[in-house]
Coordinates of C-alpha atoms in Angstrom, one line a residue:
Chain A
M1 CA 18.3 -138.7 -85.7
S2 CA 17.7 -138.2 -82.0
N3 CA 20.5 -140.3 -80.7
A4 CA 23.5 -139.3 -82.8
P5 CA 26.2 -142.0 -82.6
S6 CA 29.4 -141.0 -80.9
T7 CA 32.8 -141.4 -82.5
E8 CA 33.3 -144.5 -80.5
D9 CA 30.0 -146.0 -81.7
L10 CA 31.0 -145.3 -85.3
R11 CA 34.4 -146.8 -84.7
I12 CA 32.9 -150.0 -83.4
W13 CA 30.4 -150.1 -86.2
L14 CA 33.1 -149.5 -88.9
I15 CA 35.3 -152.2 -87.4
Q16 CA 32.4 -154.7 -87.7
R17 CA 31.7 -153.7 -91.3
V18 CA 35.3 -154.0 -92.4
A19 CA 35.6 -157.3 -90.6
S20 CA 32.5 -158.6 -92.5
Y21 CA 33.9 -157.4 -95.9
L22 CA 37.1 -159.2 -95.1
E23 CA 35.5 -162.2 -93.4
K24 CA 37.7 -161.7 -90.4
D25 CA 37.1 -161.4 -86.7
P26 CA 36.6 -157.8 -85.6
S27 CA 39.5 -158.2 -83.1
D28 CA 41.8 -158.6 -86.1
I29 CA 41.0 -155.1 -87.4
S30 CA 43.0 -152.1 -86.1
P31 CA 41.3 -148.8 -86.5
S32 CA 44.6 -147.0 -87.1
V33 CA 45.8 -149.1 -90.0
S34 CA 45.1 -147.9 -93.6
L35 CA 42.2 -150.0 -94.9
T36 CA 44.1 -150.7 -98.1
Q37 CA 46.7 -152.6 -96.1
Y38 CA 44.0 -155.2 -95.4
G39 CA 43.9 -156.0 -99.1
L40 CA 40.7 -154.2 -99.8
D41 CA 40.4 -153.1 -103.4
S42 CA 40.0 -149.4 -104.2
V43 CA 36.3 -150.1 -105.0
Y44 CA 35.6 -151.3 -101.5
A45 CA 35.3 -147.6 -100.8
F46 CA 32.0 -147.5 -102.8
V47 CA 30.5 -150.5 -101.1
M48 CA 31.4 -149.1 -97.7
C49 CA 30.1 -145.6 -98.7
G50 CA 26.7 -147.1 -99.5
D51 CA 26.7 -149.0 -96.1
I52 CA 27.6 -145.8 -94.2
E53 CA 25.0 -143.7 -96.0
D54 CA 22.3 -146.3 -95.1
H55 CA 23.5 -146.5 -91.5
L56 CA 23.7 -142.8 -90.9
D57 CA 21.1 -141.6 -93.4
L58 CA 23.8 -139.2 -94.8
R59 CA 24.9 -138.4 -98.3
L60 CA 28.6 -138.9 -98.8
E61 CA 31.1 -138.5 -101.6
P62 CA 31.7 -142.0 -103.0
T63 CA 35.4 -141.3 -102.5
V64 CA 35.1 -140.6 -98.7
A65 CA 37.1 -143.7 -97.8
W66 CA 39.9 -142.7 -100.2
D67 CA 40.3 -139.4 -98.3
Y68 CA 39.9 -140.9 -94.8
R69 CA 41.9 -144.1 -95.0
T70 CA 41.8 -145.5 -91.6
I71 CA 38.7 -146.4 -89.4
D72 CA 39.9 -143.7 -86.9
A73 CA 40.0 -141.0 -89.6
L74 CA 36.7 -142.1 -91.0
A75 CA 35.0 -142.2 -87.7
D76 CA 36.2 -138.7 -86.8
H77 CA 35.1 -137.3 -90.2
L78 CA 31.7 -139.0 -89.9
T79 CA 31.2 -137.6 -86.4
T80 CA 31.8 -134.1 -87.8
L81 CA 29.2 -134.6 -90.5
V82 CA 26.7 -136.0 -88.1
D83 CA 27.3 -133.1 -85.6
R84 CA 27.0 -130.6 -88.4
R85 CA 23.7 -132.0 -89.4
A86 CA 22.4 -132.0 -85.8
G87 CA 23.6 -128.4 -85.5
G88 CA 21.9 -127.4 -88.8
A89 CA 18.7 -129.1 -87.8
G90 CA 18.6 -127.6 -84.3
Chain B
M1 CA 28.3 -129.8 -139.0
D2 CA 26.1 -132.9 -138.4
A3 CA 26.8 -136.4 -139.4
L4 CA 25.1 -136.1 -142.8
D5 CA 27.1 -133.0 -143.7
L6 CA 30.3 -134.7 -142.8
D7 CA 29.5 -137.7 -144.9
R8 CA 28.6 -135.6 -147.9
E9 CA 31.7 -133.4 -147.5
L10 CA 33.9 -136.6 -147.5
G11 CA 32.5 -137.6 -150.9
D12 CA 31.8 -141.1 -152.2
P13 CA 34.0 -143.6 -150.4
A14 CA 33.8 -145.9 -153.4
D15 CA 35.5 -143.3 -155.6
P16 CA 39.2 -143.9 -155.4
A17 CA 39.8 -140.2 -156.1
A18 CA 38.2 -139.2 -152.8
V19 CA 40.7 -138.6 -150.0
F20 CA 38.8 -140.8 -147.6
S21 CA 38.1 -143.8 -149.9
Y22 CA 37.8 -147.5 -149.3
A23 CA 40.7 -147.9 -151.7
R24 CA 43.0 -145.6 -149.8
C25 CA 42.1 -147.1 -146.5
A26 CA 42.9 -150.6 -147.8
E27 CA 46.2 -149.4 -149.2
L28 CA 47.2 -147.8 -145.9
D29 CA 46.2 -150.9 -143.9
R30 CA 48.4 -153.1 -146.1
A31 CA 51.3 -150.7 -145.6
E32 CA 50.5 -150.4 -141.9
E33 CA 50.7 -146.7 -142.5
F34 CA 49.1 -144.0 -140.5
P35 CA 46.1 -142.3 -142.3
A36 CA 47.7 -138.9 -142.1
D37 CA 46.1 -137.5 -145.3
I38 CA 42.6 -138.6 -144.2
C39 CA 43.1 -137.2 -140.7
R40 CA 44.2 -133.8 -142.3
E41 CA 41.0 -133.9 -144.3
L42 CA 38.9 -134.4 -141.2
D43 CA 40.8 -131.5 -139.6
R44 CA 40.1 -129.4 -142.6
L45 CA 36.4 -130.2 -142.3
G46 CA 36.4 -129.0 -138.7
L47 CA 35.8 -132.4 -136.9
P48 CA 38.3 -131.6 -134.0
A49 CA 36.1 -128.8 -132.8
H50 CA 33.4 -131.4 -132.1
Y51 CA 35.7 -132.9 -129.5
V52 CA 35.7 -129.6 -127.6
P53 CA 32.8 -128.5 -125.4
A54 CA 31.0 -125.4 -126.7
E55 CA 31.7 -123.6 -123.3
A56 CA 35.4 -123.9 -124.0
G57 CA 35.2 -122.6 -127.6
G58 CA 34.4 -125.8 -129.5
A59 CA 31.3 -127.3 -131.1
L60 CA 30.5 -130.2 -128.7
R61 CA 26.9 -129.5 -127.5
S62 CA 25.4 -132.9 -127.8
Y63 CA 26.9 -136.4 -127.1
P64 CA 24.4 -138.1 -129.4
E65 CA 25.7 -135.9 -132.2
L66 CA 29.3 -136.5 -131.4
I67 CA 28.6 -140.3 -131.5
E68 CA 26.9 -139.9 -134.9
L69 CA 29.9 -138.1 -136.2
I70 CA 32.2 -140.8 -135.0
R71 CA 29.9 -143.4 -136.4
T72 CA 30.0 -141.7 -139.8
V73 CA 33.8 -141.9 -139.8
S74 CA 33.8 -145.5 -138.5
R75 CA 31.5 -146.6 -141.2
R76 CA 34.1 -145.7 -143.7
D77 CA 37.1 -146.9 -141.7
L78 CA 37.6 -147.7 -138.1
T79 CA 41.4 -147.1 -138.1
V80 CA 40.8 -143.5 -139.1
A81 CA 38.1 -143.1 -136.5
V82 CA 40.2 -144.6 -133.7
A83 CA 43.2 -142.4 -134.8
H84 CA 41.3 -139.2 -135.1
A85 CA 38.7 -139.4 -132.2
K86 CA 41.6 -140.2 -129.8
T87 CA 41.9 -136.5 -129.4
F88 CA 38.6 -136.5 -127.5
L89 CA 40.0 -139.1 -125.1
G90 CA 43.3 -137.1 -124.9
S91 CA 41.5 -133.9 -123.9
V92 CA 38.5 -135.2 -121.9
C93 CA 40.2 -135.0 -118.5
V94 CA 40.6 -131.2 -119.0
W95 CA 36.9 -130.9 -120.0
V96 CA 35.9 -132.8 -116.9
G97 CA 38.4 -131.5 -114.3
G98 CA 40.4 -128.6 -115.7
D99 CA 39.9 -125.0 -114.9
R100 CA 38.4 -122.6 -117.4
A101 CA 41.6 -121.0 -118.6
Q102 CA 43.3 -124.4 -119.0
A103 CA 40.2 -125.7 -121.0
E104 CA 40.3 -122.6 -123.3
R105 CA 44.1 -123.0 -123.9
L106 CA 43.6 -126.7 -124.8
A107 CA 40.5 -125.9 -126.8
A108 CA 42.4 -123.6 -129.1
K109 CA 45.1 -126.2 -129.8
V110 CA 42.6 -129.0 -130.4
V111 CA 40.5 -126.9 -132.7
S112 CA 43.6 -125.9 -134.7
G113 CA 44.2 -129.6 -135.3
V114 CA 46.8 -130.6 -132.7
P115 CA 46.2 -134.3 -131.9
A116 CA 45.9 -135.3 -128.2
S117 CA 46.6 -138.6 -126.6
W118 CA 45.7 -140.2 -123.3
G119 CA 48.6 -141.8 -121.3
L120 CA 47.0 -144.3 -118.9
T121 CA 48.4 -147.8 -119.4
E122 CA 52.0 -149.0 -118.8
R123 CA 53.9 -152.1 -119.7
G124 CA 53.0 -154.9 -117.4
H125 CA 50.1 -153.1 -115.7
G126 CA 47.3 -152.8 -118.3
S127 CA 44.0 -152.0 -116.7
D128 CA 45.5 -151.9 -113.2
L129 CA 45.9 -148.1 -113.0
L130 CA 46.9 -148.1 -109.4
A131 CA 50.0 -150.1 -110.2
G132 CA 51.2 -147.3 -112.5
E133 CA 54.9 -146.4 -112.1
V134 CA 55.2 -143.2 -114.1
G135 CA 56.0 -140.7 -111.4
A136 CA 55.8 -136.9 -111.1
T137 CA 57.8 -135.3 -108.3
P138 CA 57.7 -131.6 -107.4
A139 CA 60.3 -129.6 -109.2
A140 CA 62.8 -127.6 -107.2
G141 CA 62.6 -123.8 -107.5
P142 CA 60.1 -121.1 -106.8
R143 CA 57.9 -121.7 -109.9
G144 CA 56.9 -125.1 -108.8
G145 CA 55.8 -127.7 -111.4
Y146 CA 56.8 -131.3 -111.8
V147 CA 59.4 -133.6 -113.1
L148 CA 58.0 -136.5 -115.0
T149 CA 59.7 -139.9 -115.3
G150 CA 58.7 -143.3 -116.6
E151 CA 57.1 -145.0 -119.5
K152 CA 53.6 -145.1 -120.9
W153 CA 53.0 -148.0 -123.4
L154 CA 50.4 -149.1 -125.8
I155 CA 49.2 -145.5 -126.1
N156 CA 47.2 -144.5 -129.1
N157 CA 48.7 -141.4 -130.7
A158 CA 51.7 -141.3 -128.3
T159 CA 54.1 -140.5 -131.1
R160 CA 51.8 -138.3 -133.2
G161 CA 50.0 -136.5 -130.4
G162 CA 51.3 -133.0 -129.6
L163 CA 49.5 -133.2 -126.2
L164 CA 49.2 -136.0 -123.7
S165 CA 47.1 -136.3 -120.6
V166 CA 49.2 -138.5 -118.4
L167 CA 48.1 -140.3 -115.2
A168 CA 51.2 -140.1 -113.0
R169 CA 52.0 -141.2 -109.5
T170 CA 52.3 -138.1 -107.4
D171 CA 52.5 -139.8 -104.0
P172 CA 55.2 -142.5 -103.9
Q173 CA 52.9 -144.6 -101.7
G174 CA 50.3 -144.6 -104.5
G175 CA 46.8 -145.6 -103.6
P176 CA 43.5 -144.0 -104.9
R177 CA 44.7 -140.5 -103.9
G178 CA 48.3 -141.1 -105.0
F179 CA 47.9 -140.2 -108.7
S180 CA 47.3 -137.0 -110.6
V181 CA 46.6 -136.1 -114.2
L182 CA 49.2 -133.9 -115.9
L183 CA 48.7 -132.3 -119.3
V184 CA 52.0 -132.6 -121.2
D185 CA 52.6 -130.3 -124.2
K186 CA 55.3 -132.1 -126.1
G187 CA 56.2 -128.9 -128.0
E188 CA 57.3 -127.3 -124.7
L189 CA 59.5 -130.1 -123.5
P190 CA 63.2 -129.7 -123.7
E191 CA 65.0 -131.9 -126.2
G192 CA 66.1 -135.2 -124.7
S193 CA 63.6 -135.1 -121.9
Y194 CA 61.4 -137.7 -123.5
R195 CA 61.8 -140.6 -126.0
L196 CA 59.2 -142.0 -128.3
L197 CA 58.7 -145.8 -128.3
P198 CA 58.3 -147.7 -131.6
K199 CA 54.9 -148.4 -133.1
V200 CA 53.6 -151.8 -132.0
P201 CA 52.4 -154.1 -134.8
T202 CA 48.7 -155.0 -134.2
H203 CA 46.2 -157.5 -135.6
G204 CA 43.6 -154.8 -136.4
I205 CA 43.8 -151.0 -136.7
R206 CA 47.2 -151.7 -138.3
G207 CA 47.8 -148.1 -139.5
A208 CA 47.1 -146.6 -136.1
D209 CA 49.8 -145.0 -134.0
I210 CA 49.9 -147.5 -131.1
S211 CA 53.2 -146.7 -129.5
G212 CA 54.5 -145.3 -126.3
I213 CA 56.5 -142.5 -124.7
A214 CA 59.3 -142.6 -122.1
F215 CA 59.7 -139.5 -119.9
L216 CA 63.3 -138.9 -118.9
G217 CA 62.9 -136.3 -116.1
A218 CA 60.6 -134.1 -118.3
P219 CA 60.0 -130.7 -116.6
L220 CA 56.4 -129.6 -116.5
P221 CA 55.0 -126.3 -115.4
A222 CA 52.7 -126.0 -112.4
G223 CA 49.8 -125.4 -114.8
A224 CA 50.2 -128.9 -116.2
L225 CA 48.2 -130.3 -113.3
V226 CA 44.6 -131.0 -114.2
G227 CA 42.2 -130.8 -111.3
R228 CA 43.4 -131.6 -107.8
P229 CA 46.7 -133.1 -106.8
G230 CA 45.8 -136.7 -105.9
G231 CA 42.6 -136.4 -107.9
G232 CA 43.9 -138.3 -110.9
L233 CA 42.2 -141.7 -110.5
E234 CA 38.8 -140.1 -109.7
L235 CA 39.2 -137.7 -112.7
V236 CA 40.2 -140.6 -115.1
L237 CA 37.3 -142.8 -113.9
K238 CA 34.8 -139.9 -114.4
S239 CA 36.3 -139.1 -117.8
L240 CA 36.0 -142.8 -118.8
Q241 CA 32.2 -142.5 -118.2
L242 CA 32.1 -140.1 -121.2
T243 CA 34.6 -142.0 -123.4
R244 CA 33.1 -145.4 -122.8
T245 CA 29.8 -144.0 -124.0
V246 CA 31.3 -142.4 -127.1
C247 CA 33.1 -145.6 -128.0
A248 CA 29.7 -147.0 -129.0
G249 CA 29.8 -144.8 -132.1
L250 CA 32.8 -146.9 -133.3
S251 CA 30.8 -150.1 -133.0
L252 CA 27.7 -148.7 -134.7
G253 CA 29.7 -147.5 -137.7
A254 CA 31.3 -150.9 -138.0
A255 CA 27.8 -152.5 -137.8
D256 CA 26.5 -150.3 -140.6
Q257 CA 29.3 -151.3 -142.9
A258 CA 29.2 -155.0 -142.0
L259 CA 25.4 -155.0 -142.8
R260 CA 25.9 -153.1 -146.0
Q261 CA 28.4 -155.6 -147.2
A262 CA 26.2 -158.5 -146.3
E263 CA 23.1 -156.9 -148.0
E264 CA 25.0 -156.1 -151.2
F265 CA 26.6 -159.5 -151.4
T266 CA 23.5 -161.5 -150.7
A267 CA 21.5 -159.4 -153.2
R268 CA 24.0 -159.9 -156.0
R269 CA 25.3 -163.3 -155.5
V270 CA 23.5 -166.0 -157.4
L271 CA 23.6 -169.6 -156.1
Y272 CA 21.3 -172.5 -156.9
G273 CA 19.5 -170.5 -159.5
G274 CA 18.7 -167.3 -157.5
P275 CA 20.2 -164.6 -155.4
L276 CA 21.4 -165.7 -151.9
V277 CA 18.9 -163.4 -150.3
R278 CA 16.0 -165.6 -151.4
M279 CA 17.2 -168.2 -149.0
P280 CA 15.2 -168.1 -145.7
H281 CA 18.2 -168.4 -143.4
V282 CA 19.9 -165.5 -145.1
R283 CA 16.9 -163.3 -144.6
R284 CA 16.6 -164.4 -141.0
T285 CA 20.2 -163.7 -140.3
L286 CA 19.9 -160.2 -141.8
G287 CA 16.7 -159.6 -139.9
E288 CA 18.3 -160.6 -136.6
S289 CA 21.3 -158.4 -137.4
Y290 CA 19.0 -155.5 -137.9
A291 CA 17.5 -156.2 -134.5
A292 CA 20.9 -156.4 -133.0
R293 CA 21.8 -153.0 -134.4
F294 CA 18.5 -151.5 -133.3
V295 CA 19.1 -152.7 -129.7
A296 CA 22.7 -151.4 -129.8
E297 CA 21.4 -148.0 -131.1
A298 CA 18.8 -147.8 -128.4
V299 CA 21.4 -148.5 -125.7
T300 CA 23.7 -145.9 -127.2
L301 CA 21.1 -143.3 -127.7
A302 CA 19.7 -143.6 -124.2
A303 CA 23.3 -143.5 -122.8
A304 CA 24.4 -140.5 -124.8
R305 CA 21.3 -138.5 -123.8
A306 CA 21.9 -139.6 -120.2
V307 CA 25.2 -137.8 -120.2
H308 CA 23.1 -134.7 -120.4
A309 CA 20.0 -135.7 -118.5
L310 CA 21.2 -138.3 -115.9
P311 CA 24.9 -137.6 -115.3
E312 CA 24.7 -139.0 -111.8
E313 CA 23.9 -142.4 -113.2
M314 CA 26.6 -142.5 -115.8
S315 CA 28.9 -144.8 -113.8
V316 CA 26.4 -147.6 -114.4
V317 CA 25.1 -146.5 -117.8
S318 CA 28.6 -146.1 -119.4
A319 CA 29.8 -149.4 -118.1
V320 CA 26.7 -151.2 -119.5
T321 CA 27.2 -149.4 -122.8
K322 CA 30.8 -150.2 -123.2
A323 CA 30.4 -153.8 -122.1
F324 CA 27.3 -154.4 -124.2
V325 CA 27.5 -152.6 -127.5
P326 CA 31.0 -153.7 -128.8
A327 CA 30.4 -157.3 -127.8
R328 CA 27.0 -157.5 -129.6
I329 CA 28.5 -155.8 -132.7
D330 CA 31.3 -158.3 -132.7
E331 CA 28.6 -161.0 -132.9
L332 CA 26.8 -159.1 -135.6
I333 CA 30.0 -158.8 -137.7
F334 CA 30.5 -162.6 -137.2
A335 CA 27.0 -163.3 -138.4
C336 CA 27.5 -161.0 -141.5
G337 CA 30.8 -162.8 -142.2
E338 CA 29.0 -166.1 -142.3
L339 CA 26.7 -164.7 -145.0
L340 CA 29.7 -163.4 -147.0
G341 CA 31.4 -166.8 -146.7
T342 CA 34.9 -166.8 -148.2
R343 CA 34.3 -163.3 -149.3
A344 CA 34.7 -162.2 -145.7
F345 CA 38.4 -163.2 -145.9
L346 CA 39.3 -161.8 -149.3
T347 CA 41.4 -158.7 -149.1
E348 CA 41.0 -157.2 -152.5
V349 CA 37.3 -157.6 -153.6
H350 CA 34.1 -155.9 -152.4
D351 CA 35.2 -152.4 -151.6
H352 CA 38.9 -153.5 -151.4
G353 CA 38.4 -156.1 -148.7
I354 CA 36.7 -153.7 -146.3
F355 CA 34.9 -156.6 -144.5
Q356 CA 38.0 -158.5 -143.3
K357 CA 39.5 -155.1 -142.3
L358 CA 36.6 -154.0 -140.2
S359 CA 36.2 -157.3 -138.5
R360 CA 39.9 -157.1 -137.5
D361 CA 39.7 -153.5 -136.6
H362 CA 36.5 -153.8 -134.5
R363 CA 38.0 -156.5 -132.2
V364 CA 40.0 -153.8 -130.4
V365 CA 36.9 -151.7 -129.6
S366 CA 35.8 -154.1 -126.8
I367 CA 39.3 -154.1 -125.4
F368 CA 40.3 -150.5 -125.1
D369 CA 39.0 -147.9 -122.7
G370 CA 38.2 -150.6 -120.2
N371 CA 37.4 -154.2 -121.4
A372 CA 34.2 -156.0 -120.7
A373 CA 35.6 -157.5 -117.4
V374 CA 36.5 -154.0 -116.2
N375 CA 33.1 -152.6 -117.0
E376 CA 31.2 -155.6 -115.7
N377 CA 33.2 -155.2 -112.4
V378 CA 31.8 -151.6 -112.2
I379 CA 28.3 -153.0 -112.7
V380 CA 28.8 -155.6 -110.0
D381 CA 30.0 -153.0 -107.6
H382 CA 26.6 -151.3 -108.1
F383 CA 24.5 -154.4 -107.4
P384 CA 23.3 -153.3 -104.0
A385 CA 22.1 -149.9 -105.3
L386 CA 20.6 -151.5 -108.4
V387 CA 18.7 -154.1 -106.5
R388 CA 17.3 -151.5 -104.0
G389 CA 16.4 -149.0 -106.7
Y390 CA 14.7 -151.7 -108.7
R391 CA 12.6 -152.9 -105.8
E392 CA 11.6 -149.4 -105.0
G393 CA 11.0 -148.5 -108.6
A394 CA 13.2 -145.5 -107.9
A395 CA 14.0 -143.1 -110.8
D396 CA 14.8 -139.4 -111.4
R397 CA 11.6 -139.3 -113.6
D398 CA 12.3 -135.8 -114.9
G399 CA 15.9 -136.7 -116.0
L400 CA 14.7 -140.0 -117.4
G401 CA 12.0 -138.3 -119.4
R402 CA 14.5 -135.9 -120.8
A403 CA 16.9 -138.7 -121.7
L404 CA 14.2 -140.7 -123.5
D405 CA 12.1 -138.1 -125.2
L406 CA 14.0 -137.3 -128.4
S407 CA 12.0 -134.2 -129.1
R408 CA 13.3 -132.5 -125.9
P409 CA 16.4 -130.4 -126.2
L410 CA 19.5 -131.4 -124.3
D411 CA 21.0 -129.3 -121.5
A412 CA 24.7 -128.5 -121.7
P413 CA 26.5 -131.5 -120.2
D414 CA 27.7 -130.8 -116.6
P415 CA 30.7 -132.9 -115.8
A416 CA 30.6 -131.7 -112.2
R417 CA 27.6 -134.0 -111.7
L418 CA 29.4 -137.1 -112.7
T419 CA 30.1 -139.4 -109.8
L420 CA 31.9 -142.7 -109.3
R421 CA 28.9 -144.4 -107.6
S422 CA 25.4 -143.9 -108.7
R423 CA 23.4 -143.6 -105.5
L424 CA 20.1 -144.0 -107.3
G425 CA 21.2 -147.0 -109.3
C426 CA 19.8 -146.9 -112.8
G427 CA 16.5 -145.2 -113.3
L428 CA 16.0 -146.6 -116.8
V429 CA 15.8 -150.2 -115.6
Q430 CA 14.2 -149.3 -112.3
D431 CA 11.3 -147.6 -114.1
L432 CA 10.7 -150.6 -116.4
R433 CA 7.7 -151.8 -114.5
A434 CA 5.9 -148.5 -114.9
A435 CA 7.0 -148.2 -118.5
V436 CA 5.7 -151.7 -119.4
A437 CA 2.4 -150.9 -117.6
R438 CA 1.7 -148.0 -119.9
L439 CA 3.2 -149.3 -123.1
P440 CA 0.8 -148.5 -125.9
A441 CA 1.6 -151.6 -127.9
G442 CA -0.2 -154.5 -129.5
P443 CA -0.5 -157.9 -128.0
A444 CA 2.8 -159.4 -129.3
V445 CA 4.9 -156.6 -127.9
T446 CA 2.9 -156.4 -124.7
A447 CA 3.6 -160.1 -124.1
L448 CA 7.3 -159.7 -124.8
A449 CA 7.5 -156.6 -122.5
A450 CA 5.8 -158.6 -119.7
E451 CA 8.4 -161.4 -120.2
L452 CA 11.2 -158.9 -120.1
L453 CA 9.9 -157.6 -116.8
E454 CA 9.7 -161.1 -115.4
A455 CA 13.3 -161.8 -116.5
C456 CA 14.4 -158.5 -114.9
D457 CA 12.8 -159.5 -111.7
E458 CA 14.7 -162.8 -111.8
V459 CA 18.0 -161.1 -112.6
H460 CA 17.6 -158.6 -109.7
D461 CA 16.6 -161.5 -107.3
E462 CA 19.9 -163.2 -108.3
M463 CA 21.8 -160.0 -107.9
S464 CA 20.3 -159.5 -104.4
R465 CA 21.6 -163.0 -103.3
L466 CA 25.1 -162.1 -104.2
A467 CA 26.9 -160.6 -101.2
P468 CA 28.9 -157.5 -102.0
S469 CA 32.4 -158.5 -102.7
V470 CA 35.2 -156.1 -101.9
R471 CA 38.0 -158.3 -103.0
D472 CA 37.6 -161.1 -105.5
V473 CA 34.5 -160.8 -107.6
P474 CA 33.2 -164.4 -108.3
A475 CA 32.8 -165.5 -112.0
R476 CA 29.0 -165.8 -111.6
A477 CA 28.8 -162.1 -110.7
F478 CA 30.2 -161.3 -114.2
A479 CA 27.6 -163.6 -115.8
L480 CA 24.9 -161.8 -113.9
A481 CA 26.3 -158.4 -114.9
Q482 CA 26.0 -159.5 -118.6
R483 CA 22.3 -160.4 -117.9
Y484 CA 21.9 -157.0 -116.3
E485 CA 23.2 -155.4 -119.5
L486 CA 20.4 -157.2 -121.4
C487 CA 17.8 -155.9 -119.0
F488 CA 19.2 -152.4 -119.6
A489 CA 19.1 -153.0 -123.4
G490 CA 15.5 -154.1 -123.3
A491 CA 14.5 -151.2 -121.0
A492 CA 16.2 -148.8 -123.4
A493 CA 14.2 -150.1 -126.4
V494 CA 10.9 -150.0 -124.4
G495 CA 11.7 -146.6 -123.0
L496 CA 12.6 -144.9 -126.2
W497 CA 9.8 -146.5 -128.2
A498 CA 7.2 -145.5 -125.6
A499 CA 8.5 -141.9 -125.3
N500 CA 8.6 -141.3 -129.0
P501 CA 5.4 -142.2 -130.9
G502 CA 6.2 -142.7 -134.6
W503 CA 9.9 -143.1 -133.9
R504 CA 10.0 -146.7 -135.3
D505 CA 7.4 -149.1 -136.4
E506 CA 6.3 -151.6 -133.7
I507 CA 8.1 -154.4 -135.5
W508 CA 11.4 -152.9 -134.4
L509 CA 10.5 -153.1 -130.7
E510 CA 9.0 -156.6 -131.2
S511 CA 12.2 -157.9 -132.8
G512 CA 14.5 -155.9 -130.4
L513 CA 12.8 -157.5 -127.4
S514 CA 12.9 -160.9 -129.1
Y515 CA 16.6 -160.4 -129.6
V516 CA 17.2 -159.4 -125.9
L517 CA 15.0 -162.2 -124.5
A518 CA 16.6 -164.9 -126.6
R519 CA 19.9 -164.0 -124.8
L520 CA 18.3 -163.3 -121.4
R521 CA 16.4 -166.6 -121.3
P522 CA 18.3 -168.9 -123.7
G523 CA 16.4 -172.0 -122.5
T524 CA 13.0 -170.8 -123.8
R525 CA 12.1 -172.0 -127.3
R526 CA 11.3 -169.1 -129.6
R527 CA 10.3 -168.8 -133.2
G528 CA 12.6 -166.6 -135.2
E529 CA 9.9 -165.5 -137.7
V530 CA 9.8 -162.0 -136.2
F531 CA 13.3 -161.5 -137.7
D532 CA 11.9 -162.5 -141.2
R533 CA 9.2 -159.9 -140.8
L534 CA 11.7 -157.3 -139.7
Y535 CA 13.8 -158.1 -142.8
E536 CA 10.7 -157.5 -145.0
A537 CA 9.7 -154.4 -143.1
A538 CA 13.2 -152.9 -143.2
G539 CA 13.1 -153.3 -147.0
R540 CA 9.8 -151.5 -147.2
D541 CA 11.2 -148.7 -145.0
G542 CA 13.3 -147.4 -147.8
G543 CA 15.8 -150.2 -148.5
H544 CA 18.0 -152.1 -146.3
E545 CA 19.9 -148.9 -145.2

């Protein structure tokens, strides 16, 4: 991927995804709140994992959202993975 | 020891002098007494070693073989099978997530006949594992370990088991990383640190030890932890992929006995001047029941081999198997019961009333280890991957080939490859278009296979229109998951038949597909004469087994 998304891009994208799962407005989603507190079932993690894999063309552990529980933590983790891939490819 | 050896060693079940006889099982059921003598006999014959992977020192090399062993025990008595095979469920977390030393220690105990039990559910929480309240807190002192407190309830073998794998809350906040699996050795617990809860009376499996255990600050060594701290839910969900597959053996054994009772009764019983089996509807019901068993066998065989060949897809495969096989066998038992008429209710005739017992006992199979709703929810969660995989025709063709070709040896199962979400979806269903295109069958089967493919297209179209739901799964998603199970069942029958020339006569595939399509497209009018022909063919193939 030539234009690797920044952490901020990922944060905005994740907020939009989570808002769509919850059928809420993105402005109602705080990136620092644990996603389970929004009432998302533990299996939301698998749906989200698939969406992230498609968006970033990455392979993730299905449990990634269990280990990184807020949008902030997830965005940081994904940035690391994307950067690592860019470094490995370059 | 294979399934035939086991059956031979156990002797004739109709002989009341045999340890594992129909008479003894009926007597224990009436007394609601645990089948301790029969379990000891199974221990003596070495069955527990088959619950232990060969790498850890046991004899489990093949999941299809393990399932056939459990089927053999279940055919004689489901209560005994549920009681004895529980040790596999009680130890599976260690096989999947434990370290080598831990696995070898547990293996030695299981092989020596110590029963193990699996402590998942709690009073008031049932399938909702994340609501579990049994808690493990770090022990004070330099040696570490845990202090375990709380109550596990409706646990098979809780009283009798010497070992228990317990899912415990290790983070007071809970959540998917808030639980860990701890292996409790009751023999090492100080007196007074736990209390056993009374046996719970049940409708079926009356003799089984369905009870509970309350931990009262029980001290556990650091080595009790199985896998990672906080990894408990993930470990349990992966382990369930194996146990849900193995459960199919219980249903197949029950199906064998139900059919045997129906065959014998309808052959002997004379009504209106001839044996019952001369009546067309009797033959048709038996034929359709053979088709049901054949389809359930195909699903089970494909799933059991997939443990070895397609472990990454077991989240879908095991959920389909556990949702589908017990439910279809419940129907088969009901249909056989209709043929038996009042005999299905009598408790002392026909092998000591075995039919009424097995129909009660089998009811629990679709409930435990994740009921149909739990498993269908797993299938629904995979809809996006299943739809995409189907449209792309995606499959791990090498793995699929090894799963379906019965002549190919199975690799040792690798639990590290199990995953909670199958990225590829389900290759067996996704390869159906290609499998149908090269199916070397006659016109009747070719037409049915084409219709199956058309129905699969429809089911996947409907699945694609359902938005992924992360909270409340709508009721129609469950109905769709049930239709998906039928697609899988049809694909398993087609796949196995095509991969194994000479495996079964073509009539089996024709009637299996007819059985599946009658449920997948209930509105289409069909002639049931294929089941009459299957009945006749099954008779020619060496009796109605």
